[in-house]
Amino acid sequence: MFKHLFTPRSSGLSLAWISVITIVVIVVYAIIVPIVLPEDQTTVNFANAYSPPSSDYWFGTDSGGHDLFVRTAQALRISLIIAVITAIFSAIIGTLIEVTAALADGFLDRLTMRFVDGMNALPHLILVLVVVSLFKGSATAIVLALVATHWIPIARITRAQVLTMRHSDYIQAAYLGGRGHRWVIGHHLVPGVLSQSVVGLVLLVPHAIWHESTLSFLDVGLPAHRAALGTLLRGAQGGVLLGSWWILVFPALFLVVFCLAVSHVGHSLVSVVNDYGRREDLADASHSE
């Protein structure tokens, strides 16, 4: 189904390929650099503070004299871990809750949807701020708060797909054959909504990164000594006023480029899934004729 996503265009590589390559390069950078060039985040070297980009320091140094090339990689790694864990658990929770509720129908389905609508009406960032501020500096609290608010879009997408599948012939045939809810969920509904859940998971990653960065930037997320994209951007405020533009530019550039690349891949997956669904509908219609 996804083979058309990376089909080269006549003008060269497709944007999807460029986005995937960009993501891979950034992820490898975030994983390898802190291993090859380890740096203690708690020590400072004021003699090297605010050094501009050079052959010794490719991205320059920050206010504590840390090598920004290494510190940006450390920040990316932490932010990516938080975002990916958030996206995975949000996708799992949202999918399982709505598959179970939509299949049950009746009161449970209506109750679940009212709860989802109520959660969706709340400002997510404010809700996350309230939760995280109670456990300031805890990465676990950040993940739990983000998961608590980010499973809702997955649930809404999943419910629409399950409602379409619920009255299909093969689902009814499974029930007539003596299969129970658990078997139908595991063998038909979850595989049927898996593509939608994967797309939602991919699109949640940049959303979670922005929220995590916002929390750290507002000083309610990770502590300042722990490298994260939000803490680097918060620490860059004073340096920019002194003319040290690199402290802001490099972390912000990686944040924006990575989120744009993941978003483009996610939207490309949406198009592929929708096209595949239309082809399946046309195939079913032709068989019925």
XYZ file of C-alpha atoms in Angstrom:
289
model
C 0.000 0.000 0.000
C 2.834 2.435 0.843
C 5.035 1.670 -2.173
C 3.650 4.686 -4.099
C 4.744 7.022 -1.321
C 8.356 7.035 -2.481
C 7.816 6.940 -6.251
C 10.433 9.224 -7.861
C 9.141 12.130 -9.896
C 10.459 13.281 -13.240
C 12.093 16.311 -11.643
C 14.154 14.129 -9.310
C 13.562 12.650 -5.913
C 10.073 13.081 -4.513
C 9.523 15.344 -1.555
C 8.618 12.260 0.458
C 12.044 10.767 -0.186
C 13.730 14.048 0.712
C 11.703 14.201 3.927
C 12.568 10.624 4.872
C 16.268 11.178 4.200
C 16.147 14.353 6.294
C 14.511 12.483 9.175
C 17.068 9.670 9.020
C 20.013 12.094 8.989
C 18.657 14.031 11.980
C 17.881 10.867 13.961
C 21.343 9.414 13.266
C 22.888 12.742 14.291
C 20.891 12.732 17.540
C 21.929 9.159 18.357
C 25.566 9.021 17.242
C 26.996 12.417 18.201
C 26.324 12.195 21.978
C 27.953 8.731 21.947
C 31.020 9.724 19.935
C 31.412 13.121 21.612
C 30.087 12.746 25.173
C 29.804 15.956 27.162
C 28.818 16.545 30.769
C 25.764 18.776 30.800
C 26.296 19.913 34.407
C 29.812 21.360 34.026
C 30.510 24.815 32.626
C 33.483 26.457 30.940
C 32.980 30.195 30.909
C 36.261 30.729 29.067
C 34.599 29.256 25.952
C 31.203 30.917 26.482
C 29.550 32.425 23.382
C 32.282 31.268 21.008
C 31.071 31.704 17.402
C 30.937 28.788 14.921
C 34.442 27.697 13.918
C 36.451 24.627 12.972
C 36.695 23.751 16.672
C 33.017 24.377 17.453
C 30.899 23.860 14.327
C 27.753 25.316 15.924
C 29.582 27.591 18.381
C 29.128 27.394 22.143
C 26.402 28.488 24.539
C 26.494 30.586 27.713
C 28.062 27.718 29.651
C 30.781 27.043 27.105
C 29.151 23.804 25.933
C 29.748 22.667 22.356
C 26.412 23.468 20.704
C 26.939 20.780 18.046
C 26.922 18.136 20.792
C 24.331 19.831 22.963
C 21.874 20.165 20.081
C 22.237 16.430 19.396
C 21.618 15.678 23.080
C 18.550 17.924 23.021
C 17.196 16.273 19.897
C 17.647 12.822 21.398
C 15.707 13.665 24.554
C 12.945 15.489 22.678
C 12.621 12.677 20.128
C 12.414 10.013 22.825
C 9.660 11.904 24.624
C 7.767 12.593 21.391
C 7.984 9.037 20.032
C 6.943 7.449 23.339
C 4.044 9.893 23.546
C 2.928 9.152 19.985
C 3.142 5.360 20.420
C 1.166 5.221 23.650
C -1.370 7.780 22.389
C -1.960 5.702 19.254
C -2.351 2.472 21.232
C -4.711 3.970 23.827
C -6.811 5.890 21.306
C -7.149 2.889 18.997
C -8.056 0.351 21.679
C -10.538 2.629 23.462
C -12.491 3.564 20.361
C -12.368 0.122 18.734
C -13.849 -1.398 21.885
C -16.430 1.360 22.421
C -17.582 1.605 18.794
C -17.940 -2.155 18.508
C -19.961 -2.334 21.729
C -22.361 0.317 20.393
C -25.165 1.709 22.569
C -24.487 3.417 25.888
C -20.740 2.695 26.081
C -20.132 4.187 22.642
C -22.137 7.341 23.434
C -20.454 7.731 26.828
C -16.985 7.378 25.295
C -17.745 9.930 22.595
C -19.074 12.445 25.118
C -15.875 12.010 27.138
C -13.748 12.448 23.989
C -15.716 15.570 23.017
C -15.285 16.981 26.520
C -11.527 16.339 26.499
C -11.260 17.799 23.010
C -12.957 21.001 24.162
C -10.267 21.622 26.789
C -7.181 23.654 25.798
C -4.559 20.897 25.587
C -1.562 23.071 26.332
C -3.150 24.579 29.450
C -4.148 21.120 30.700
C -0.621 19.817 30.122
C 0.844 22.879 31.858
C -1.271 22.226 34.944
C -0.244 18.570 35.156
C 3.460 19.108 34.441
C 3.760 22.052 36.847
C 2.834 19.677 39.682
C 5.840 17.478 38.840
C 8.296 20.024 37.489
C 11.395 18.598 35.858
C 10.014 15.077 35.448
C 10.257 13.564 31.960
C 7.770 10.878 33.021
C 5.224 13.525 33.994
C 5.688 15.222 30.612
C 5.054 11.960 28.758
C 1.989 11.100 30.866
C 0.537 14.594 30.441
C 1.086 14.552 26.681
C -0.376 11.054 26.306
C -3.419 12.080 28.353
C -4.246 14.777 25.781
C -2.853 13.357 22.515
C -4.810 10.083 22.255
C -8.018 11.963 21.421
C -7.323 12.670 17.706
C -6.402 9.002 17.202
C -9.629 7.947 18.895
C -11.777 10.153 16.645
C -10.088 8.887 13.481
C -10.353 5.277 14.639
C -14.023 5.562 15.525
C -14.951 6.784 12.047
C -13.164 3.792 10.509
C -14.699 1.295 12.950
C -18.222 2.597 12.322
C -17.668 1.990 8.615
C -16.385 -1.535 9.231
C -18.832 -2.539 11.959
C -21.713 -3.388 9.647
C -19.608 -4.915 6.881
C -20.426 -8.406 5.620
C -17.272 -10.068 6.940
C -17.838 -8.711 10.459
C -21.418 -9.999 10.457
C -20.205 -13.321 9.078
C -17.715 -13.610 11.935
C -20.498 -13.113 14.484
C -22.747 -15.596 12.711
C -19.854 -18.052 12.821
C -19.811 -17.840 16.602
C -16.893 -15.432 17.034
C -16.905 -13.084 20.023
C -16.034 -9.386 20.372
C -12.431 -10.105 21.362
C -11.796 -12.241 18.261
C -13.412 -9.693 15.955
C -11.370 -6.868 17.471
C -8.084 -8.767 17.189
C -8.593 -10.270 13.728
C -10.635 -7.666 11.880
C -11.011 -4.256 13.521
C -7.460 -3.618 14.780
C -5.846 -4.696 11.476
C -8.474 -2.656 9.632
C -7.699 0.571 11.478
C -3.952 -0.033 11.779
C -3.055 2.086 8.743
C -5.069 5.033 10.092
C -3.462 4.643 13.508
C 0.046 4.575 12.011
C -0.671 7.761 10.070
C -1.999 9.406 13.220
C 1.071 8.239 15.147
C 3.428 9.815 12.604
C 1.532 13.112 12.654
C 1.558 13.157 16.465
C 5.364 13.127 16.655
C 5.939 16.768 15.571
C 2.942 17.849 17.634
C 4.427 16.211 20.741
C 7.859 17.730 20.051
C 6.368 21.223 19.874
C 4.456 20.690 23.119
C 7.524 19.303 24.909
C 9.646 22.189 23.626
C 7.007 24.682 24.722
C 6.904 23.225 28.238
C 10.687 23.372 28.603
C 10.801 26.861 27.090
C 8.250 28.039 29.684
C 10.438 26.500 32.441
C 7.840 23.928 33.529
C 9.327 21.021 31.583
C 12.821 19.614 31.874
C 15.365 21.435 34.088
C 17.754 23.887 32.452
C 20.829 21.663 32.836
C 19.196 18.869 30.783
C 19.581 19.485 27.073
C 16.204 19.583 25.332
C 15.126 21.743 22.441
C 12.951 23.890 24.687
C 15.704 24.446 27.269
C 18.194 25.397 24.538
C 15.761 27.918 23.091
C 15.035 29.337 26.525
C 18.742 29.666 27.247
C 19.295 31.387 23.894
C 17.255 34.456 24.843
C 20.091 36.206 26.641
C 22.692 35.204 24.077
C 20.716 36.578 21.145
C 20.595 39.987 22.810
C 24.395 39.846 22.988
C 24.668 39.018 19.293
C 25.219 35.259 19.692
C 22.682 34.318 17.003
C 23.934 30.727 16.627
C 22.583 29.735 20.050
C 19.063 30.242 18.732
C 19.454 29.444 15.037
C 20.806 25.879 15.152
C 18.379 24.337 17.710
C 15.435 26.164 16.118
C 16.511 25.061 12.639
C 16.641 21.400 13.638
C 13.272 21.685 15.384
C 11.533 23.274 12.403
C 13.163 21.102 9.711
C 12.478 17.838 11.543
C 8.843 18.723 12.262
C 8.245 19.822 8.661
C 9.803 16.620 7.318
C 7.749 14.354 9.590
C 4.580 16.326 8.837
C 5.149 15.965 5.102
C 5.663 12.207 5.426
C 2.520 11.988 7.544
C 0.405 13.907 5.042
C 1.828 11.789 2.225
C 0.765 8.693 4.144
C -2.741 10.177 4.475
C -2.952 10.531 0.702
C -1.683 6.981 0.157
C -4.143 5.497 2.664
C -7.064 7.434 1.163
C -6.131 6.374 -2.373
C -5.821 2.773 -1.250
C -9.234 2.960 0.405
C -10.825 4.348 -2.747
C -9.279 1.572 -4.840
C -10.571 -1.024 -2.399
C -14.082 0.474 -2.577
C -13.999 0.422 -6.382
C -12.798 -3.186 -6.335
C -15.596 -4.186 -3.970
C -18.143 -2.405 -6.132
C -16.922 -4.161 -9.272
C -17.056 -7.573 -7.546
C -20.608 -6.907 -6.332
C -21.700 -6.138 -9.877
